[in-house]
PDB file of C-alpha atoms in Angstrom:
ATOM      1  CA  MET A 230      18.266 -23.605 -19.463  1.00  0.00           C
ATOM      2  CA  THR A 231      14.833 -22.482 -19.375  1.00  0.00           C
ATOM      3  CA  LYS A 232      15.233 -21.797 -15.651  1.00  0.00           C
ATOM      4  CA  VAL A 233      18.190 -19.284 -16.401  1.00  0.00           C
ATOM      5  CA  ARG A 234      16.668 -17.871 -19.363  1.00  0.00           C
ATOM      6  CA  ASN A 235      13.660 -17.025 -17.175  1.00  0.00           C
ATOM      7  CA  GLN A 236      15.946 -15.683 -13.946  1.00  0.00           C
ATOM      8  CA  THR A 237      17.643 -13.794 -16.688  1.00  0.00           C
ATOM      9  CA  LEU A 238      14.195 -12.352 -18.396  1.00  0.00           C
ATOM     10  CA  LEU A 239      13.630 -11.799 -14.785  1.00  0.00           C
ATOM     11  CA  PHE A 240      16.277  -9.803 -13.677  1.00  0.00           C
ATOM     12  CA  THR A 241      16.403  -7.830 -16.905  1.00  0.00           C
ATOM     13  CA  GLY A 242      12.934  -6.552 -16.243  1.00  0.00           C
ATOM     14  CA  LEU A 243      13.255  -5.694 -12.324  1.00  0.00           C
ATOM     15  CA  ALA A 244      16.400  -3.819 -13.565  1.00  0.00           C
ATOM     16  CA  ALA A 245      14.568  -1.524 -16.215  1.00  0.00           C
ATOM     17  CA  PHE A 246      12.011  -0.898 -14.071  1.00  0.00           C
ATOM     18  CA  THR A 247      14.075   0.174 -11.373  1.00  0.00           C
ATOM     19  CA  PHE A 248      16.187   2.203 -13.890  1.00  0.00           C
ATOM     20  CA  LEU A 249      12.504   3.871 -14.904  1.00  0.00           C
ATOM     21  CA  ASN A 250      12.025   4.668 -11.216  1.00  0.00           C
ATOM     22  CA  LEU A 251      15.123   5.848 -10.467  1.00  0.00           C
ATOM     23  CA  VAL A 252      15.245   8.437 -13.640  1.00  0.00           C
ATOM     24  CA  PRO A 253      13.744  11.122 -11.851  1.00  0.00           C
ATOM     25  CA  LEU A 254      16.172  11.227  -9.049  1.00  0.00           C
ATOM     26  CA  ILE A 255      18.751  11.074 -11.296  1.00  0.00           C
ATOM     27  CA  TRP A 256      17.379  14.095 -13.248  1.00  0.00           C
ATOM     28  CA  ALA A 257      16.981  15.970 -10.075  1.00  0.00           C
ATOM     29  CA  ALA A 258      20.196  14.934  -8.725  1.00  0.00           C
ATOM     30  CA  LEU A 259      22.116  16.127 -12.180  1.00  0.00           C
ATOM     31  CA  THR A 260      19.963  19.520 -12.380  1.00  0.00           C
ATOM     32  CA  SER A 261      21.300  20.222  -9.042  1.00  0.00           C
ATOM     33  CA  PHE A 262      24.930  20.559 -10.562  1.00  0.00           C
ATOM     34  CA  LYS A 263      24.193  22.542 -13.328  1.00  0.00           C
ATOM     35  CA  ASN A 264      23.974  25.985 -14.252  1.00  0.00           C
ATOM     36  CA  PRO A 265      20.793  27.080 -15.911  1.00  0.00           C
ATOM     37  CA  ALA A 266      22.241  26.821 -19.384  1.00  0.00           C
ATOM     38  CA  ASP A 267      23.240  23.416 -18.872  1.00  0.00           C
ATOM     39  CA  ALA A 268      19.579  22.480 -16.855  1.00  0.00           C
ATOM     40  CA  PHE A 269      17.475  23.470 -20.020  1.00  0.00           C
ATOM     41  CA  THR A 270      19.519  22.034 -22.787  1.00  0.00           C
ATOM     42  CA  VAL A 271      17.777  19.924 -25.607  1.00  0.00           C
ATOM     43  CA  PRO A 272      18.723  16.961 -25.396  1.00  0.00           C
ATOM     44  CA  PRO A 273      19.401  16.819 -21.890  1.00  0.00           C
ATOM     45  CA  THR A 274      23.143  16.344 -21.206  1.00  0.00           C
ATOM     46  CA  ILE A 275      25.398  14.512 -19.022  1.00  0.00           C
ATOM     47  CA  ILE A 276      28.530  16.280 -19.776  1.00  0.00           C
ATOM     48  CA  PHE A 277      28.717  19.799 -17.929  1.00  0.00           C
ATOM     49  CA  GLU A 278      30.869  21.838 -15.812  1.00  0.00           C
ATOM     50  CA  PRO A 279      29.226  20.914 -12.257  1.00  0.00           C
ATOM     51  CA  THR A 280      28.745  23.531  -9.512  1.00  0.00           C
ATOM     52  CA  PHE A 281      27.686  23.409  -5.911  1.00  0.00           C
ATOM     53  CA  GLU A 282      26.571  27.105  -5.653  1.00  0.00           C
ATOM     54  CA  TYR A 283      22.726  26.035  -5.696  1.00  0.00           C
ATOM     55  CA  HIS A 284      23.800  23.276  -2.919  1.00  0.00           C
ATOM     56  CA  ARG A 285      25.374  26.205  -1.069  1.00  0.00           C
ATOM     57  CA  GLN A 286      22.389  28.519  -1.723  1.00  0.00           C
ATOM     58  CA  VAL A 287      20.071  26.260  -0.222  1.00  0.00           C
ATOM     59  CA  TRP A 288      21.973  25.356   2.385  1.00  0.00           C
ATOM     60  CA  LEU A 289      22.892  28.327   3.692  1.00  0.00           C
ATOM     61  CA  GLU A 290      20.924  31.497   1.992  1.00  0.00           C
ATOM     62  CA  ARG A 291      17.401  29.895   1.747  1.00  0.00           C
ATOM     63  CA  GLY A 292      16.826  28.668   5.650  1.00  0.00           C
ATOM     64  CA  PHE A 293      16.944  24.988   4.659  1.00  0.00           C
ATOM     65  CA  VAL A 294      18.146  24.297   8.073  1.00  0.00           C
ATOM     66  CA  HIS A 295      15.287  25.804   9.639  1.00  0.00           C
ATOM     67  CA  TYR A 296      12.686  24.136   7.421  1.00  0.00           C
ATOM     68  CA  LEU A 297      14.335  20.681   7.958  1.00  0.00           C
ATOM     69  CA  ILE A 298      14.179  21.405  12.254  1.00  0.00           C
ATOM     70  CA  ASN A 299      10.776  22.300  11.429  1.00  0.00           C
ATOM     71  CA  SER A 300       9.922  19.153   9.380  1.00  0.00           C
ATOM     72  CA  LEU A 301      12.152  16.752  11.841  1.00  0.00           C
ATOM     73  CA  ILE A 302       9.938  18.147  14.789  1.00  0.00           C
ATOM     74  CA  VAL A 303       6.226  17.157  13.210  1.00  0.00           C
ATOM     75  CA  SER A 304       7.668  14.320  12.002  1.00  0.00           C
ATOM     76  CA  ALA A 305       9.002  12.776  15.247  1.00  0.00           C
ATOM     77  CA  GLY A 306       6.176  14.454  17.299  1.00  0.00           C
ATOM     78  CA  THR A 307       3.624  12.563  14.989  1.00  0.00           C
ATOM     79  CA  VAL A 308       5.649   9.198  15.525  1.00  0.00           C
ATOM     80  CA  LEU A 309       5.762   9.381  19.199  1.00  0.00           C
ATOM     81  CA  ILE A 310       1.733  10.329  19.504  1.00  0.00           C
ATOM     82  CA  SER A 311       0.719   7.861  16.683  1.00  0.00           C
ATOM     83  CA  ILE A 312       2.519   4.847  17.765  1.00  0.00           C
ATOM     84  CA  PRO A 313       1.553   4.305  21.428  1.00  0.00           C
ATOM     85  CA  ILE A 314      -2.076   5.436  20.173  1.00  0.00           C
ATOM     86  CA  GLY A 315      -2.210   2.848  17.009  1.00  0.00           C
ATOM     87  CA  SER A 316      -0.684  -0.061  18.847  1.00  0.00           C
ATOM     88  CA  LEU A 317      -3.178   0.165  21.836  1.00  0.00           C
ATOM     89  CA  ALA A 318      -5.894   0.404  19.624  1.00  0.00           C
ATOM     90  CA  ALA A 319      -4.586  -2.468  17.011  1.00  0.00           C
ATOM     91  CA  TYR A 320      -3.827  -4.762  19.828  1.00  0.00           C
ATOM     92  CA  ALA A 321      -7.536  -4.260  21.253  1.00  0.00           C
ATOM     93  CA  LEU A 322      -9.030  -4.869  17.793  1.00  0.00           C
ATOM     94  CA  SER A 323      -7.012  -7.764  17.549  1.00  0.00           C
ATOM     95  CA  ARG A 324      -8.572  -9.457  20.307  1.00  0.00           C
ATOM     96  CA  MET A 325     -11.781  -8.543  19.812  1.00  0.00           C
ATOM     97  CA  PRO A 326     -14.183 -11.022  17.939  1.00  0.00           C
ATOM     98  CA  GLN A 327     -14.038 -10.562  13.820  1.00  0.00           C
ATOM     99  CA  ARG A 328     -17.529  -9.638  13.630  1.00  0.00           C
ATOM    100  CA  ARG A 329     -17.121  -6.683  15.880  1.00  0.00           C
ATOM    101  CA  ALA A 330     -13.546  -5.304  14.743  1.00  0.00           C
ATOM    102  CA  SER A 331     -14.448  -5.567  10.868  1.00  0.00           C
ATOM    103  CA  PRO A 332     -16.783  -2.329  10.778  1.00  0.00           C
ATOM    104  CA  ILE A 333     -14.086  -0.363  12.770  1.00  0.00           C
ATOM    105  CA  LEU A 334     -11.021  -1.553  10.497  1.00  0.00           C
ATOM    106  CA  PHE A 335     -13.386  -0.543   7.601  1.00  0.00           C
ATOM    107  CA  ALA A 336     -14.623   2.696   9.172  1.00  0.00           C
ATOM    108  CA  LEU A 337     -10.501   3.462   9.608  1.00  0.00           C
ATOM    109  CA  PHE A 338     -10.057   2.279   6.358  1.00  0.00           C
ATOM    110  CA  THR A 339     -12.611   4.887   4.829  1.00  0.00           C
ATOM    111  CA  ILE A 340     -11.312   7.665   6.814  1.00  0.00           C
ATOM    112  CA  ARG A 341      -7.958   7.114   5.031  1.00  0.00           C
ATOM    113  CA  MET A 342      -9.653   7.224   1.392  1.00  0.00           C
ATOM    114  CA  PHE A 343     -11.111  10.716   2.241  1.00  0.00           C
ATOM    115  CA  PRO A 344      -9.101  13.536   0.046  1.00  0.00           C
ATOM    116  CA  HIS A 345      -6.893  15.336   2.229  1.00  0.00           C
ATOM    117  CA  MET A 346      -8.379  18.442   1.271  1.00  0.00           C
ATOM    118  CA  LEU A 347     -11.474  17.400   3.109  1.00  0.00           C
ATOM    119  CA  LEU A 348     -10.098  17.055   6.376  1.00  0.00           C
ATOM    120  CA  ALA A 349      -7.723  19.671   6.201  1.00  0.00           C
ATOM    121  CA  ILE A 350     -10.287  22.886   5.724  1.00  0.00           C
ATOM    122  CA  PRO A 351     -11.682  21.723   9.625  1.00  0.00           C
ATOM    123  CA  PHE A 352      -8.511  21.398  11.101  1.00  0.00           C
ATOM    124  CA  PHE A 353      -8.086  24.866   9.200  1.00  0.00           C
ATOM    125  CA  VAL A 354     -10.861  26.336  11.067  1.00  0.00           C
ATOM    126  CA  MET A 355     -10.447  24.766  14.054  1.00  0.00           C
ATOM    127  CA  GLY A 356      -6.774  26.017  14.163  1.00  0.00           C
ATOM    128  CA  SER A 357      -7.929  29.680  13.421  1.00  0.00           C
ATOM    129  CA  PHE A 358     -10.679  29.641  16.219  1.00  0.00           C
ATOM    130  CA  LEU A 359      -7.955  28.408  18.673  1.00  0.00           C
ATOM    131  CA  ASN A 360      -5.224  30.522  17.336  1.00  0.00           C
ATOM    132  CA  MET A 361      -3.195  27.998  16.692  1.00  0.00           C
ATOM    133  CA  ILE A 362      -2.067  28.653  12.933  1.00  0.00           C
ATOM    134  CA  ASP A 363       1.170  28.066  12.421  1.00  0.00           C
ATOM    135  CA  THR A 364       2.065  25.782  15.540  1.00  0.00           C
ATOM    136  CA  TYR A 365       3.549  22.561  16.108  1.00  0.00           C
ATOM    137  CA  PRO A 366       0.955  20.909  17.810  1.00  0.00           C
ATOM    138  CA  LEU A 367      -1.673  21.677  15.220  1.00  0.00           C
ATOM    139  CA  LEU A 368       0.136  20.467  12.206  1.00  0.00           C
ATOM    140  CA  ILE A 369       1.380  17.316  14.542  1.00  0.00           C
ATOM    141  CA  MET A 370      -2.371  16.567  15.652  1.00  0.00           C
ATOM    142  CA  ALA A 371      -3.652  16.825  11.774  1.00  0.00           C
ATOM    143  CA  LEU A 372      -0.985  14.650  10.839  1.00  0.00           C
ATOM    144  CA  VAL A 373      -1.269  11.917  13.921  1.00  0.00           C
ATOM    145  CA  ALA A 374      -5.147  12.126  12.906  1.00  0.00           C
ATOM    146  CA  ILE A 375      -5.197  11.722   8.966  1.00  0.00           C
ATOM    147  CA  ASN A 376      -2.020   8.690   9.454  1.00  0.00           C
ATOM    148  CA  GLN A 377      -3.586   7.058  12.511  1.00  0.00           C
ATOM    149  CA  PRO A 378      -5.592   4.399  10.739  1.00  0.00           C
ATOM    150  CA  PHE A 379      -2.620   3.674   8.348  1.00  0.00           C
ATOM    151  CA  THR A 380      -0.634   2.428  12.012  1.00  0.00           C
ATOM    152  CA  ILE A 381      -3.200   0.864  13.220  1.00  0.00           C
ATOM    153  CA  TRP A 382      -4.194  -1.488  10.153  1.00  0.00           C
ATOM    154  CA  LEU A 383      -0.540  -2.259   9.917  1.00  0.00           C
ATOM    155  CA  MET A 384       0.120  -2.892  13.630  1.00  0.00           C
ATOM    156  CA  TYR A 385      -3.329  -4.948  12.981  1.00  0.00           C
ATOM    157  CA  GLY A 386      -1.516  -7.523  11.402  1.00  0.00           C
ATOM    158  CA  PHE A 387       1.091  -7.771  13.735  1.00  0.00           C
ATOM    159  CA  PHE A 388      -0.977  -8.467  16.576  1.00  0.00           C
ATOM    160  CA  LEU A 389      -3.539 -10.824  15.266  1.00  0.00           C
ATOM    161  CA  ASP A 390      -0.955 -13.550  14.420  1.00  0.00           C
ATOM    162  CA  ILE A 391       0.681 -13.591  17.877  1.00  0.00           C
ATOM    163  CA  PRO A 392      -1.348 -16.370  19.555  1.00  0.00           C
ATOM    164  CA  ARG A 393      -3.896 -15.199  22.114  1.00  0.00           C
ATOM    165  CA  GLU A 394      -3.095 -18.070  24.054  1.00  0.00           C
ATOM    166  CA  LEU A 395       0.184 -15.807  25.382  1.00  0.00           C
ATOM    167  CA  ASP A 396      -2.237 -13.417  26.770  1.00  0.00           C
ATOM    168  CA  GLU A 397      -4.270 -16.456  28.472  1.00  0.00           C
ATOM    169  CA  ALA A 398      -1.158 -17.586  30.084  1.00  0.00           C
ATOM    170  CA  ALA A 399      -0.032 -13.947  31.112  1.00  0.00           C
ATOM    171  CA  ALA A 400      -3.187 -13.967  33.098  1.00  0.00           C
ATOM    172  CA  ILE A 401      -2.964 -16.992  34.419  1.00  0.00           C
ATOM    173  CA  ASP A 402       0.403 -15.682  35.545  1.00  0.00           C
ATOM    174  CA  GLY A 403      -1.085 -12.959  37.398  1.00  0.00           C
ATOM    175  CA  CYS A 404      -0.951 -10.020  34.918  1.00  0.00           C
ATOM    176  CA  ASN A 405      -3.366  -7.320  34.021  1.00  0.00           C
ATOM    177  CA  PRO A 406      -4.407  -6.476  30.600  1.00  0.00           C
ATOM    178  CA  TRP A 407      -1.827  -3.722  30.498  1.00  0.00           C
ATOM    179  CA  GLN A 408       0.812  -5.774  31.812  1.00  0.00           C
ATOM    180  CA  THR A 409       0.170  -8.211  29.343  1.00  0.00           C
ATOM    181  CA  PHE A 410       0.129  -5.829  26.537  1.00  0.00           C
ATOM    182  CA  ARG A 411       3.542  -4.398  28.116  1.00  0.00           C
ATOM    183  CA  ILE A 412       5.587  -6.921  28.787  1.00  0.00           C
ATOM    184  CA  VAL A 413       4.639 -10.088  26.779  1.00  0.00           C
ATOM    185  CA  ILE A 414       2.731  -8.808  23.868  1.00  0.00           C
ATOM    186  CA  LEU A 415       4.794  -5.620  22.780  1.00  0.00           C
ATOM    187  CA  PRO A 416       8.468  -7.444  22.876  1.00  0.00           C
ATOM    188  CA  LEU A 417       7.195 -10.070  19.978  1.00  0.00           C
ATOM    189  CA  ALA A 418       5.318  -6.943  17.953  1.00  0.00           C
ATOM    190  CA  ARG A 419       9.046  -4.941  18.073  1.00  0.00           C
ATOM    191  CA  PRO A 420       9.707  -5.333  14.153  1.00  0.00           C
ATOM    192  CA  GLY A 421       6.096  -4.118  13.667  1.00  0.00           C
ATOM    193  CA  LEU A 422       6.716  -1.398  15.550  1.00  0.00           C
ATOM    194  CA  THR A 423       9.557  -0.593  13.802  1.00  0.00           C
ATOM    195  CA  VAL A 424       8.170  -0.298  10.169  1.00  0.00           C
ATOM    196  CA  ALA A 425       4.873   1.327  11.887  1.00  0.00           C
ATOM    197  CA  ALA A 426       7.278   3.776  13.020  1.00  0.00           C
ATOM    198  CA  LEU A 427       8.926   4.409   9.764  1.00  0.00           C
ATOM    199  CA  PHE A 428       6.344   4.491   7.642  1.00  0.00           C
ATOM    200  CA  SER A 429       4.644   7.225   9.861  1.00  0.00           C
ATOM    201  CA  LEU A 430       7.808   9.222   9.870  1.00  0.00           C
ATOM    202  CA  LEU A 431       7.894   8.993   5.855  1.00  0.00           C
ATOM    203  CA  LEU A 432       4.369  10.246   5.437  1.00  0.00           C
ATOM    204  CA  SER A 433       4.527  12.747   7.912  1.00  0.00           C
ATOM    205  CA  TYR A 434       7.978  14.255   6.846  1.00  0.00           C
ATOM    206  CA  ASN A 435       6.519  14.071   3.386  1.00  0.00           C
ATOM    207  CA  GLU A 436       3.248  15.800   3.816  1.00  0.00           C
ATOM    208  CA  PHE A 437       2.805  19.260   1.755  1.00  0.00           C
ATOM    209  CA  LEU A 438      -1.077  19.552   1.868  1.00  0.00           C
ATOM    210  CA  PHE A 439      -1.693  19.778   5.565  1.00  0.00           C
ATOM    211  CA  ALA A 440       1.828  21.919   5.706  1.00  0.00           C
ATOM    212  CA  LEU A 441       0.527  24.071   3.503  1.00  0.00           C
ATOM    213  CA  VAL A 442      -2.646  24.854   5.146  1.00  0.00           C
ATOM    214  CA  LEU A 443      -1.639  24.847   8.867  1.00  0.00           C
ATOM    215  CA  THR A 444       1.742  26.566   9.259  1.00  0.00           C
ATOM    216  CA  GLY A 445       3.373  30.017   8.069  1.00  0.00           C
ATOM    217  CA  ILE A 446       6.991  31.162   8.537  1.00  0.00           C
ATOM    218  CA  ARG A 447       7.768  30.042  12.212  1.00  0.00           C
ATOM    219  CA  THR A 448       7.011  26.258  11.221  1.00  0.00           C
ATOM    220  CA  LYS A 449       6.956  25.956   7.633  1.00  0.00           C
ATOM    221  CA  THR A 450       8.346  22.617   6.361  1.00  0.00           C
ATOM    222  CA  LEU A 451      10.876  21.404   3.698  1.00  0.00           C
ATOM    223  CA  PRO A 452       7.787  19.720   1.266  1.00  0.00           C
ATOM    224  CA  VAL A 453       6.077  23.360   1.019  1.00  0.00           C
ATOM    225  CA  ALA A 454       9.528  25.289   1.631  1.00  0.00           C
ATOM    226  CA  ILE A 455      10.964  23.516  -1.828  1.00  0.00           C
ATOM    227  CA  ALA A 456       7.927  24.145  -3.532  1.00  0.00           C
ATOM    228  CA  SER A 457       8.586  27.583  -3.344  1.00  0.00           C
ATOM    229  CA  PHE A 458      12.010  27.885  -4.397  1.00  0.00           C
ATOM    230  CA  GLY A 459      11.261  27.771  -8.092  1.00  0.00           C
ATOM    231  CA  GLY A 460       8.128  29.380  -8.457  1.00  0.00           C
ATOM    232  CA  GLU A 461       9.061  32.789  -9.251  1.00  0.00           C
ATOM    233  CA  ASP A 462      11.622  32.096 -11.912  1.00  0.00           C
ATOM    234  CA  VAL A 463      12.822  28.766 -14.332  1.00  0.00           C
ATOM    235  CA  SER A 464      16.302  29.544 -13.630  1.00  0.00           C
ATOM    236  CA  ASP A 465      15.816  28.621 -10.062  1.00  0.00           C
ATOM    237  CA  TRP A 466      14.933  25.026 -11.051  1.00  0.00           C
ATOM    238  CA  SER A 467      18.815  24.135 -10.362  1.00  0.00           C
ATOM    239  CA  ILE A 468      17.908  25.264  -6.651  1.00  0.00           C
ATOM    240  CA  SER A 469      14.555  23.329  -6.489  1.00  0.00           C
ATOM    241  CA  ALA A 470      16.487  20.381  -7.592  1.00  0.00           C
ATOM    242  CA  ALA A 471      19.098  20.731  -5.321  1.00  0.00           C
ATOM    243  CA  GLY A 472      16.539  21.224  -2.616  1.00  0.00           C
ATOM    244  CA  ALA A 473      15.116  17.889  -3.649  1.00  0.00           C
ATOM    245  CA  ILE A 474      18.198  15.972  -3.127  1.00  0.00           C
ATOM    246  CA  GLY A 475      18.872  17.913   0.228  1.00  0.00           C
ATOM    247  CA  ILE A 476      15.175  16.785   2.170  1.00  0.00           C
ATOM    248  CA  MET A 477      16.013  13.321   1.009  1.00  0.00           C
ATOM    249  CA  LEU A 478      19.282  12.890   2.270  1.00  0.00           C
ATOM    250  CA  PRO A 479      17.777  12.641   6.237  1.00  0.00           C
ATOM    251  CA  ILE A 480      15.439   9.663   5.099  1.00  0.00           C
ATOM    252  CA  VAL A 481      18.273   7.938   3.508  1.00  0.00           C
ATOM    253  CA  LEU A 482      19.956   8.300   6.619  1.00  0.00           C
ATOM    254  CA  ILE A 483      17.305   6.900   8.445  1.00  0.00           C
ATOM    255  CA  MET A 484      16.807   4.156   6.061  1.00  0.00           C
ATOM    256  CA  ILE A 485      20.621   3.161   6.327  1.00  0.00           C
ATOM    257  CA  PHE A 486      20.660   3.353  10.081  1.00  0.00           C
ATOM    258  CA  VAL A 487      17.499   0.567  10.219  1.00  0.00           C
ATOM    259  CA  GLN A 488      17.433  -0.914   7.223  1.00  0.00           C
ATOM    260  CA  ARG A 489      18.223  -4.349   9.177  1.00  0.00           C
ATOM    261  CA  HIS A 490      15.464  -3.687  11.313  1.00  0.00           C
ATOM    262  CA  LEU A 491      13.545  -2.507   8.515  1.00  0.00           C
ATOM    263  CA  VAL A 492      13.677  -5.613   6.174  1.00  0.00           C
ATOM    264  CA  ARG A 493      13.169  -8.088   9.463  1.00  0.00           C
ATOM    265  CA  GLY A 494      10.209  -6.612  10.228  1.00  0.00           C
ATOM    266  CA  LEU A 495       8.611  -6.156   6.286  1.00  0.00           C
ATOM    267  CA  THR A 496       9.913  -9.968   5.779  1.00  0.00           C
ATOM    268  CA  ILE A 497       7.554 -11.087   9.295  1.00  0.00           C
ATOM    269  CA  GLY A 498       4.740  -9.096   7.917  1.00  0.00           C
ATOM    270  CA  ALA A 499       4.940 -10.638   4.670  1.00  0.00           C
ATOM    271  CA  VAL A 500       5.213 -14.126   6.155  1.00  0.00           C
ATOM    272  CA  LYS A 501       2.305 -14.102   8.611  1.00  0.00           C
ATOM    273  CA  GLY A 502      -0.063 -12.263   6.210  1.00  0.00           C
TER     274      GLY A 502
END
């Protein structure tokens, strides 16, 4: 009886916590279908005449597709560069003696803790000097730099739990270090690679500050564009809400597609950690 009561309390608590986290999403979804008069009703109403006008404006008149393509290009470029570099670095660190790897890992952790503005200013100066402001490579380089410590830390845990005896066995069979990493170790770390790639994608897709500082008309990404939708008139809040729902859709689709691999990777990481 006590066990059933505890499970009921746990389920109720988790359901309440989940609902609280979903409230902003529900509010944004409802607002995106409301006219301004309904959007500013106090107290908020859930009974109104829905309209798709603001979603139509976002997708067809506000350049949403252009900004979405920019975000996808930047996110894909960041993942394609950061995952190979991060995997090699994490594998090398996992095979080093702990006393030598710890200072490097701590330094990476410290870099990740820096305020983003502290790093955005040097990238802006460098981009201005090289005439690369409002280009994809500059923003991708910046996002790789700030997300790389996270990727290395995440992959380090996965590589650390792959037995070193496999490296020795591969060496006995004639593999050099690169062949050992590519043929033996990397396939075993595939769940970790999936998790690292997905989180790297999310971090770069949602990045706002670096995109605001380093992009312009040609390469502006979705977070920066949506922030400007409702900046001039509060009646544009429905458009901002429609944009917020729109920016979420690609990520939801990706999450559905990789859900099985993500859960498997997180589960393995949790067990090994």
